[in-house]
Coordinates of C-alpha atoms in Angstrom, one line a residue:
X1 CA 0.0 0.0 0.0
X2 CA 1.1 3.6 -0.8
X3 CA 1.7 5.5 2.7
X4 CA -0.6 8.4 3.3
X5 CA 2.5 10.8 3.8
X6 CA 3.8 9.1 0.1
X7 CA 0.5 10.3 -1.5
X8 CA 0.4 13.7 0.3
X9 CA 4.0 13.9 -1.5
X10 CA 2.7 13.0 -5.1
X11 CA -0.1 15.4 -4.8
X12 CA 2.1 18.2 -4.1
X13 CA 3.9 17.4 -7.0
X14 CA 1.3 16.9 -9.2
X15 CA -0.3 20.9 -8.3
X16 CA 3.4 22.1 -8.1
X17 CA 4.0 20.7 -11.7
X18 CA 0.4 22.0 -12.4
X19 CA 1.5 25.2 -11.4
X20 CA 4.9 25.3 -13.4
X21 CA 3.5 24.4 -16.7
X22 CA 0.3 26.8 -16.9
X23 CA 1.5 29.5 -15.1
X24 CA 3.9 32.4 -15.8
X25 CA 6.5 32.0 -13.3
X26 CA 6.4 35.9 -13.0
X27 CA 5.5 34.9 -8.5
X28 CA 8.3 32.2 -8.5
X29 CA 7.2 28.4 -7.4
X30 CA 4.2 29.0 -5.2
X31 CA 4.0 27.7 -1.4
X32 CA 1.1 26.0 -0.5
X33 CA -2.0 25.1 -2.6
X34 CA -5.0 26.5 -0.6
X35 CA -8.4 25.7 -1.5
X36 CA -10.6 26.7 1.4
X37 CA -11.2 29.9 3.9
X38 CA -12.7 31.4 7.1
X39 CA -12.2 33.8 9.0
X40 CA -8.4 34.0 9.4
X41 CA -7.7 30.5 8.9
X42 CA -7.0 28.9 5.4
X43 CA -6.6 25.1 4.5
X44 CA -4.3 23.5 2.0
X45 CA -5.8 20.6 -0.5
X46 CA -4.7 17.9 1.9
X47 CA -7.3 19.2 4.6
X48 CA -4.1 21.2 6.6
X49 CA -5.0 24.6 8.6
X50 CA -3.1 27.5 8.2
X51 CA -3.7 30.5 10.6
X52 CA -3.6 33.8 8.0
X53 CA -1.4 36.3 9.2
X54 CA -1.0 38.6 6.0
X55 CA -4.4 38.6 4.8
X56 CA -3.8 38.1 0.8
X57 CA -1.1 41.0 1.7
X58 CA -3.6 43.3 3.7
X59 CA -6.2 42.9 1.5
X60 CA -9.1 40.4 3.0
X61 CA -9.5 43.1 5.7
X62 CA -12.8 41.0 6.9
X63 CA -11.2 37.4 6.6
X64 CA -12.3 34.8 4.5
X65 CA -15.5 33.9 3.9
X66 CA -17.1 37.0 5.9
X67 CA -20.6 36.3 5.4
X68 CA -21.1 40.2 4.9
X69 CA -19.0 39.4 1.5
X70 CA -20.3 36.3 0.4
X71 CA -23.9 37.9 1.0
X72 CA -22.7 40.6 -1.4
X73 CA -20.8 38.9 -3.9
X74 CA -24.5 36.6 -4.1
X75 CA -26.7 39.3 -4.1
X76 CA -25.0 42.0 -6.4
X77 CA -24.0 39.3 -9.0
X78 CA -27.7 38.1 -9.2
X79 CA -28.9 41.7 -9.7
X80 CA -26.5 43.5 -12.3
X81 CA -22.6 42.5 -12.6
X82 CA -21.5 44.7 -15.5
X83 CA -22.6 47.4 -17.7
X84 CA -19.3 49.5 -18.6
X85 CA -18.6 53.3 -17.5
X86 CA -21.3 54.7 -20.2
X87 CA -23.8 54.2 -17.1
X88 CA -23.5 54.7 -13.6
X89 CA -25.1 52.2 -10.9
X90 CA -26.4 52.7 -7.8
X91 CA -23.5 50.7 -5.9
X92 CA -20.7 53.1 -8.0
X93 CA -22.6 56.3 -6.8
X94 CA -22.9 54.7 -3.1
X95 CA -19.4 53.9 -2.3
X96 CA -17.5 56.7 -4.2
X97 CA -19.9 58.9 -1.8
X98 CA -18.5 56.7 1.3
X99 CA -14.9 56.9 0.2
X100 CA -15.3 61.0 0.4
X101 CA -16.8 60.6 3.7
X102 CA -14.6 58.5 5.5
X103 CA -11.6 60.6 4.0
X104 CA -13.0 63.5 5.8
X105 CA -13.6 65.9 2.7
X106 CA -17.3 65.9 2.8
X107 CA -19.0 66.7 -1.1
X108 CA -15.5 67.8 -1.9
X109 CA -13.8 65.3 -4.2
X110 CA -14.4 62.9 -7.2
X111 CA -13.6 59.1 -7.5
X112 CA -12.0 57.5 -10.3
X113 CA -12.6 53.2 -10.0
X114 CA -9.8 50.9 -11.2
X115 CA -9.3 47.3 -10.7
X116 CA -6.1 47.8 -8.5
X117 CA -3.2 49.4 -6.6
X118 CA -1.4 49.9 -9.7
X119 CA -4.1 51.2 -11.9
X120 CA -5.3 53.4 -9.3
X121 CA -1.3 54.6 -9.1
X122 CA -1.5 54.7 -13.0
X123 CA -4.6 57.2 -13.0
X124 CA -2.7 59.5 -10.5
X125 CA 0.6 59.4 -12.8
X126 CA -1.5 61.4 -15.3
X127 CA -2.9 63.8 -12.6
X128 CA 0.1 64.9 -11.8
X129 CA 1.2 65.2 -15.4
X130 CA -1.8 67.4 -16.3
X131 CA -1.2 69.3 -13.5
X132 CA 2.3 69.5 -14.2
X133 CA 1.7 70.5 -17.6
X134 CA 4.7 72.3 -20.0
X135 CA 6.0 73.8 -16.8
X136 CA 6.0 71.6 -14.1
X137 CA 8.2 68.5 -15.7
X138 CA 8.9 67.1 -12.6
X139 CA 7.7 64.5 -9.8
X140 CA 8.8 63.6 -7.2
X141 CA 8.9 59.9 -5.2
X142 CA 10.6 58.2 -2.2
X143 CA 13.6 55.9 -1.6
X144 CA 12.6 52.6 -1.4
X145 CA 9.0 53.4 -2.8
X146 CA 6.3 50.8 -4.4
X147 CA 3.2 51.8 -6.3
X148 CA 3.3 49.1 -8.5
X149 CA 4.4 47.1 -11.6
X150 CA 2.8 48.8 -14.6
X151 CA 5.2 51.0 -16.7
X152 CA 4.1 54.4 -14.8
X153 CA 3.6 52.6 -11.6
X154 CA 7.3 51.6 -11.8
X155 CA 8.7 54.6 -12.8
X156 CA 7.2 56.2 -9.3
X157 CA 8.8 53.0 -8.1
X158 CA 12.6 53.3 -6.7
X159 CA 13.9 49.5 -6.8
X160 CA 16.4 49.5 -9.4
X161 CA 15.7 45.5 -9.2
X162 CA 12.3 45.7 -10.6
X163 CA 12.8 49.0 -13.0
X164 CA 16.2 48.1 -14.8
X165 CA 14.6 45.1 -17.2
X166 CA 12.0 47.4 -18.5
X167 CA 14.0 51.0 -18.9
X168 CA 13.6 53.5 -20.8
X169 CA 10.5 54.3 -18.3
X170 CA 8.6 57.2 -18.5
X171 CA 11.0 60.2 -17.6
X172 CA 10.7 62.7 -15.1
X173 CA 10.2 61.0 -11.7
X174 CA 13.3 61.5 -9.1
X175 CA 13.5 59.3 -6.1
X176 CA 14.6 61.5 -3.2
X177 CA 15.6 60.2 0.5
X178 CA 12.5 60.1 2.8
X179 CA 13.7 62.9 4.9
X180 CA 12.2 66.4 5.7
X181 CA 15.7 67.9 5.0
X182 CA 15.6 66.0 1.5
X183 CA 12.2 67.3 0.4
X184 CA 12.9 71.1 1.3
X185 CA 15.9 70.8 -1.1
X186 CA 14.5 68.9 -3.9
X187 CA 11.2 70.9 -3.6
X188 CA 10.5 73.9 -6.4
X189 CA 8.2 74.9 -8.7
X190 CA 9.3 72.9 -11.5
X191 CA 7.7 70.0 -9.4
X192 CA 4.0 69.1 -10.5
X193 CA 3.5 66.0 -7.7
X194 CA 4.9 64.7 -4.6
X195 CA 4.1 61.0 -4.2
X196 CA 4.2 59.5 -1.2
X197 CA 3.4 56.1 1.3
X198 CA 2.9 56.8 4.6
X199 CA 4.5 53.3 5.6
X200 CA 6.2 51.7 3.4
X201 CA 5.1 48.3 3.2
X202 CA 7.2 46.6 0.7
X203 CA 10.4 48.1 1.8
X204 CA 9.6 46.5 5.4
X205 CA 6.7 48.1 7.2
X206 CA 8.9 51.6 7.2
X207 CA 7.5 54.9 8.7
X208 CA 8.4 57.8 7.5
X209 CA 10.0 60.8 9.9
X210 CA 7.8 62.4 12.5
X211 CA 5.9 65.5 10.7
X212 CA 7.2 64.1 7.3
X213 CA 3.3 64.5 6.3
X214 CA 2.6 67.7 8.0
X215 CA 5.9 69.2 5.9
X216 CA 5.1 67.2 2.8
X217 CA 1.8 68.7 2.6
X218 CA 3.3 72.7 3.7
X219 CA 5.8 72.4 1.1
X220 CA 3.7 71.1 -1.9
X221 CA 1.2 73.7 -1.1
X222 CA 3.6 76.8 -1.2
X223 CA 5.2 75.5 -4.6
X224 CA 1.4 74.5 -6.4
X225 CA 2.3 71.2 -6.6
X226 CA 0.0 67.9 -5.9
X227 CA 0.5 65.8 -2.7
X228 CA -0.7 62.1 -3.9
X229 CA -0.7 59.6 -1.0
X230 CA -1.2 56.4 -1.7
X231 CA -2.9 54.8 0.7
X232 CA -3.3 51.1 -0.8
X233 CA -1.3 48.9 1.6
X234 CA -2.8 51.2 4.5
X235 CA -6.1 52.4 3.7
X236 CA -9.7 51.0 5.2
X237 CA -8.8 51.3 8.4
X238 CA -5.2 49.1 8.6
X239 CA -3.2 51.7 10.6
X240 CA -5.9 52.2 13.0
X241 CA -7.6 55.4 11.3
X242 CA -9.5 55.2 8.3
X243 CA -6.7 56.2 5.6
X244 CA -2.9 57.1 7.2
X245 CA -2.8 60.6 6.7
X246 CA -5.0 61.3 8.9
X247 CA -3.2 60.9 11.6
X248 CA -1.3 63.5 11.1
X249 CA -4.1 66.2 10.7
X250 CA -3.8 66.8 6.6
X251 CA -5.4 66.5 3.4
X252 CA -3.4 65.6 0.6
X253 CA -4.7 66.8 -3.1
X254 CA -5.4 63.0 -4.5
X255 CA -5.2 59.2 -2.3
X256 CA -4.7 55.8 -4.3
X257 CA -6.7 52.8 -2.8
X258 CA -6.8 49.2 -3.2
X259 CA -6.5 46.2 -1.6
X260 CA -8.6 46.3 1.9
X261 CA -11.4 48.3 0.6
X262 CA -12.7 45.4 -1.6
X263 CA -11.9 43.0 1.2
X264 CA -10.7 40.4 -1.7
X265 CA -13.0 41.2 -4.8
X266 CA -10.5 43.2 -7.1
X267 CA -10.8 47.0 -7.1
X268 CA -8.9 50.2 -7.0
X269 CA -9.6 54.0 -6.6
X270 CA -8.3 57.0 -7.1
X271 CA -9.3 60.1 -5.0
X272 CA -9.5 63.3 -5.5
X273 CA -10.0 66.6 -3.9
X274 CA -10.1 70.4 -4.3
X275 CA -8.9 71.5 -8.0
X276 CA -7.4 67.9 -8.7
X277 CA -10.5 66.3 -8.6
X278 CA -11.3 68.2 -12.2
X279 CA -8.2 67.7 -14.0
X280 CA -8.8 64.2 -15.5
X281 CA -12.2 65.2 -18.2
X282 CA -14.1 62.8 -20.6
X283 CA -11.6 61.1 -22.6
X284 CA -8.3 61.3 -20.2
X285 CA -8.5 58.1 -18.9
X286 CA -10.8 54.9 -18.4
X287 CA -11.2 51.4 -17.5
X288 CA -13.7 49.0 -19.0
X289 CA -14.4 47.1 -15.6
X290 CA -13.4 49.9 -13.6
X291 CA -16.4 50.9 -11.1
X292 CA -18.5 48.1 -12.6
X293 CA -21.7 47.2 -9.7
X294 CA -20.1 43.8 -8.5
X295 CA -17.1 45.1 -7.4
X296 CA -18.4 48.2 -6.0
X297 CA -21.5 46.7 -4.4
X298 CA -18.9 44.4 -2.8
X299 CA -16.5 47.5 -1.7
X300 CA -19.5 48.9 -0.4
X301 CA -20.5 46.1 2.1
X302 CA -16.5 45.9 2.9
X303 CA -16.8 49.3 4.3
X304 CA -19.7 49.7 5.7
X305 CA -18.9 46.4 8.0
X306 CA -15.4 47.7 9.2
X307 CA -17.5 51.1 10.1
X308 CA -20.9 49.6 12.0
X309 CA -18.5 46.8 14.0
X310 CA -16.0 48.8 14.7
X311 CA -12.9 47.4 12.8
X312 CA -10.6 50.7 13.1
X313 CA -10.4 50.8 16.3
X314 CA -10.2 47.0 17.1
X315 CA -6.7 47.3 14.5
X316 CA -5.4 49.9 16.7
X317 CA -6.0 48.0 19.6
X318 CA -5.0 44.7 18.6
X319 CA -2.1 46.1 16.7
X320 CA -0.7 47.3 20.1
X321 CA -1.5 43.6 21.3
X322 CA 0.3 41.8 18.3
X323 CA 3.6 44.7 18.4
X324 CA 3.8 43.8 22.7
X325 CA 3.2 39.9 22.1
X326 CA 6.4 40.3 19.7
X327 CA 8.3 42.3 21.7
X328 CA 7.9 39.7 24.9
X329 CA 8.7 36.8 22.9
X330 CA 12.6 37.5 23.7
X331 CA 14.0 36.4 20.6
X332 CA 17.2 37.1 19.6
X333 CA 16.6 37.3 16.2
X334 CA 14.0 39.8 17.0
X335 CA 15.6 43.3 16.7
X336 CA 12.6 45.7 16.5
X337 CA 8.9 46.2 15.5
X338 CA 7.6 48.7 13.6
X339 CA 4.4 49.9 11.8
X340 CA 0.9 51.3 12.9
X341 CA -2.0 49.2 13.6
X342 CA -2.5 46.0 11.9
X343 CA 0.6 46.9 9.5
X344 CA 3.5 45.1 11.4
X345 CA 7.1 44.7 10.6
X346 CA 9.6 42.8 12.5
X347 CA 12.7 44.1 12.4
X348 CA 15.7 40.6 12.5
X349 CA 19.0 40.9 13.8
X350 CA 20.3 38.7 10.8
X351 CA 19.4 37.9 7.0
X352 CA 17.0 35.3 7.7
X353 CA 13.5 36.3 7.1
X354 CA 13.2 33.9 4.3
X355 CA 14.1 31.4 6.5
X356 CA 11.2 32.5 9.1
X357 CA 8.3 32.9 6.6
X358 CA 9.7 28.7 5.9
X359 CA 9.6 27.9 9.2
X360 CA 6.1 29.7 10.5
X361 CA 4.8 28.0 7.5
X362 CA 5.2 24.7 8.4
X363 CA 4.7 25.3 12.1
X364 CA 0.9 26.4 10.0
X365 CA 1.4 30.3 10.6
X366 CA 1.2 32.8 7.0
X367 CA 3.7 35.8 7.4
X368 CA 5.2 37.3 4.6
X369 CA 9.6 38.2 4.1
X370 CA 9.2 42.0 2.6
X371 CA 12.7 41.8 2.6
X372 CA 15.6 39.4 4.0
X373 CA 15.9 41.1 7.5
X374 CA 11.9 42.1 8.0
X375 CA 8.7 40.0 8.7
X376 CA 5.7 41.6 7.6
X377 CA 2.6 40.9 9.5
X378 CA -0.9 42.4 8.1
X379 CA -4.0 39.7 9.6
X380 CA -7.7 40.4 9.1
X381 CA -8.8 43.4 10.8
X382 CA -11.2 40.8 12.8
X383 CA -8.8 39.3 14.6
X384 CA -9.1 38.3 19.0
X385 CA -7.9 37.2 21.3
X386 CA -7.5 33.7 20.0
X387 CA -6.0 34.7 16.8
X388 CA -3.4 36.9 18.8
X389 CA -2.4 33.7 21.2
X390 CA -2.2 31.1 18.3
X391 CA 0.4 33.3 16.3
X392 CA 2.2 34.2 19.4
X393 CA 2.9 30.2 19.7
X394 CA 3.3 30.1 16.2
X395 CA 6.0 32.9 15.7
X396 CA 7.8 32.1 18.8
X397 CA 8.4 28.8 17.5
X398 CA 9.2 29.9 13.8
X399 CA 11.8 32.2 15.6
X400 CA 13.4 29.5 18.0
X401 CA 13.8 26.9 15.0
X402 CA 15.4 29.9 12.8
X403 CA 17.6 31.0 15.8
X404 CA 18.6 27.3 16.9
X405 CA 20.1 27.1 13.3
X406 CA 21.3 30.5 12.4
X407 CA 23.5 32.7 14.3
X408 CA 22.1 36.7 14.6
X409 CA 24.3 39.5 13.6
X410 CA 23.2 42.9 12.9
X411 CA 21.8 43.7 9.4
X412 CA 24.1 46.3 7.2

């Protein structure tokens, strides 16, 4: 008879070969095959559990399986999925009104609906450019920013790793250090837009300075130019505040959005206030599925359940509970943790964050290496008690098994 682990094996094979033959290896070999979700749990196709500590990458803000979601995915897609942008729907009108709201502007501000981060980054590229026009030939992003993969996206993008294949790239953009002292010099009013993350998730959960925000948005002002924040790894409520930049008291000219607000149905936005919010007319731009009722009826529902139960304030508070539970684990491999709210990164005394995403995996824990010496964490924004324990086991073992093997030395 073929042993049950023996079968387990050839199964693997058989979706990892799967997987290598119909796929465009653009990810790399993927890590589990997972066929089933709730809440913050996932299981793989041989019936093993998984506790979901990065959310699809901060985007199943709910969890899986929400009932919320389901009820709207059902319900919107038996009523009216698609009927392109020469209509509007009721759901498109309802949540581009909530997305105003919740940013804080009031009536002020229009929407544009994409199907993601990138796209929504892509729309804002050509804000800036037609607010930059003849005059204003610059822009201006951050060291070790991300807004995406498209051909505009990556030129805001500063990781030479990801750029280089695909240059020339659109010209123009110039990556500056993300220091206060760094934007007053760069600053003039040659510049038509200032992008900018408030944490930088890819590059390892970073923050920028204290009052980076406050004298981002004093400095675009006096010069005319845009302040576009891109809000897509921490918008709907991730950071423990509805969008990022509002903890620090502004309002930036234009936000990009993606990931959390559909909770896992594909959408992106664009939002803009003030004079920006009339700069893209009839014929500037578009999407075919962009703002179609499914996705926005399902964006909707996202939202309005992270409002009515509460969701921004339990990220905040069980952020503070996941950053102390890693701090008291007293690893040594654990040099520091950083981030706001449910947007976690933990800083490794060595290399070896590869290594720790391996580990927690097969211990049954889903954390994410943004880079070799940082663990990003980003759960459902519905996560207890219970969720907060099990990963606490979880990690602390992940980190003992790493440690047990590897040395620590301090990252360069």
């Amino acid at each position: 008879m073929t042993s049950h682990a023996a079968q387990t094996s050839e199964t693997a094979q058989a979706w990892q070969d799967a997987a290598d033959r119909d796929l465009i290896l653009n990810a790399g070999p993927r890590f589990e095959l997972l066929v089933r979700g709730e809440g913050s749990h996932l299981w793989d196709g041989e019936g093993r559990r998984y506790l979901d500590f990065l959310a699809g990458i901060a985007v199943t803000a709910l969890g899986h399986a929400h009932p919320v979601f389901v009820e709207a995915v059902s319900r919107q897609a038996g009523t009216l999925a698609h009927v392109s942008n020469y209509f509007a729907t009721p759901p498109q009108l309802e949540v581009a009104a909530r997305l105003k709201r919740l940013a804080g502007t009031g009536d002020a501000g229009r929407v544009f609906f994409g199907n993601s981060g990138t796209e929504a980054n892509e729309a804002a590229f050509k804000l800036a450019r037609l607010h930059g026009g003849v005059g204003r030939p610059r822009i201006l992003s951050l060291d070790n920013a991300f807004h995406g993969r498209t051909i505009g996206a990556l030129a805001l993008t500063a990781k030479a790793s990801m750029r280089d294949p695909f240059q020339p790239l659109p010209g123009g953009v110039e990556h500056i250090p993300a220091t206060i002292e760094a934007l007053e010099a760069a600053m003039d009013d040659r510049v038509a837009a200032l992008f900018v993350e408030p944490i930088q998730g890819e590059a390892g959960v970073l923050e920028l300075p204290e009052g980076y925000l406050r004298a981002a948005r004093e400095l675009t002002t006096a010069h005319g130019a845009l302040l576009i924040v891109d809000e897509i790894q921490t918008g709907a409520g991730r950071t423990g505040d509805w969008f990022a930049f509002q903890h620090d008291g502004i309002v930036p000219d234009a936000i990009t959005l993606a990931k959390g607000i559909g909770g896992g149905f594909p959408i992106g936005a664009l939002v803009a206030f003030g004079e920006a919010a009339a700069l893209l007319q009839p014929g500037s731009h578009g999407s075919t599925f962009g703002g179609n009722p499914l996705a926005t009826a399902v964006s909707n529902a996202v939202l309005e359940e992270i409002e009515q139960s509460g969701l921004v304030q339990n990220a905040r508070d069980r952020g503070a509970q996941v950053r102390a539970a890693v701090e008291g684990i007293g690893s040594p491999l654990v040099a520091g943790v950083r981030g706001r709210g449910l947007l976690i990164g933990v800083a490794l005394s060595a290399p070896v964050a590869g290594q720790v995403v391996a580990a927690a995996q097969r211990l049954g824990l889903i954390v994410n290496a943004a880079n070799p010496s940082s663990v990003r964490i980003a759960p459902a924004l519905t996560i207890g008690d219970a969720e907060i324990a099990e990963f606490t086991d979880l990690f602390t073992a992940a980190l003992a098994e790493v440690a047990a093997a590897a040395p620590t030395e301090t990252p360069k």
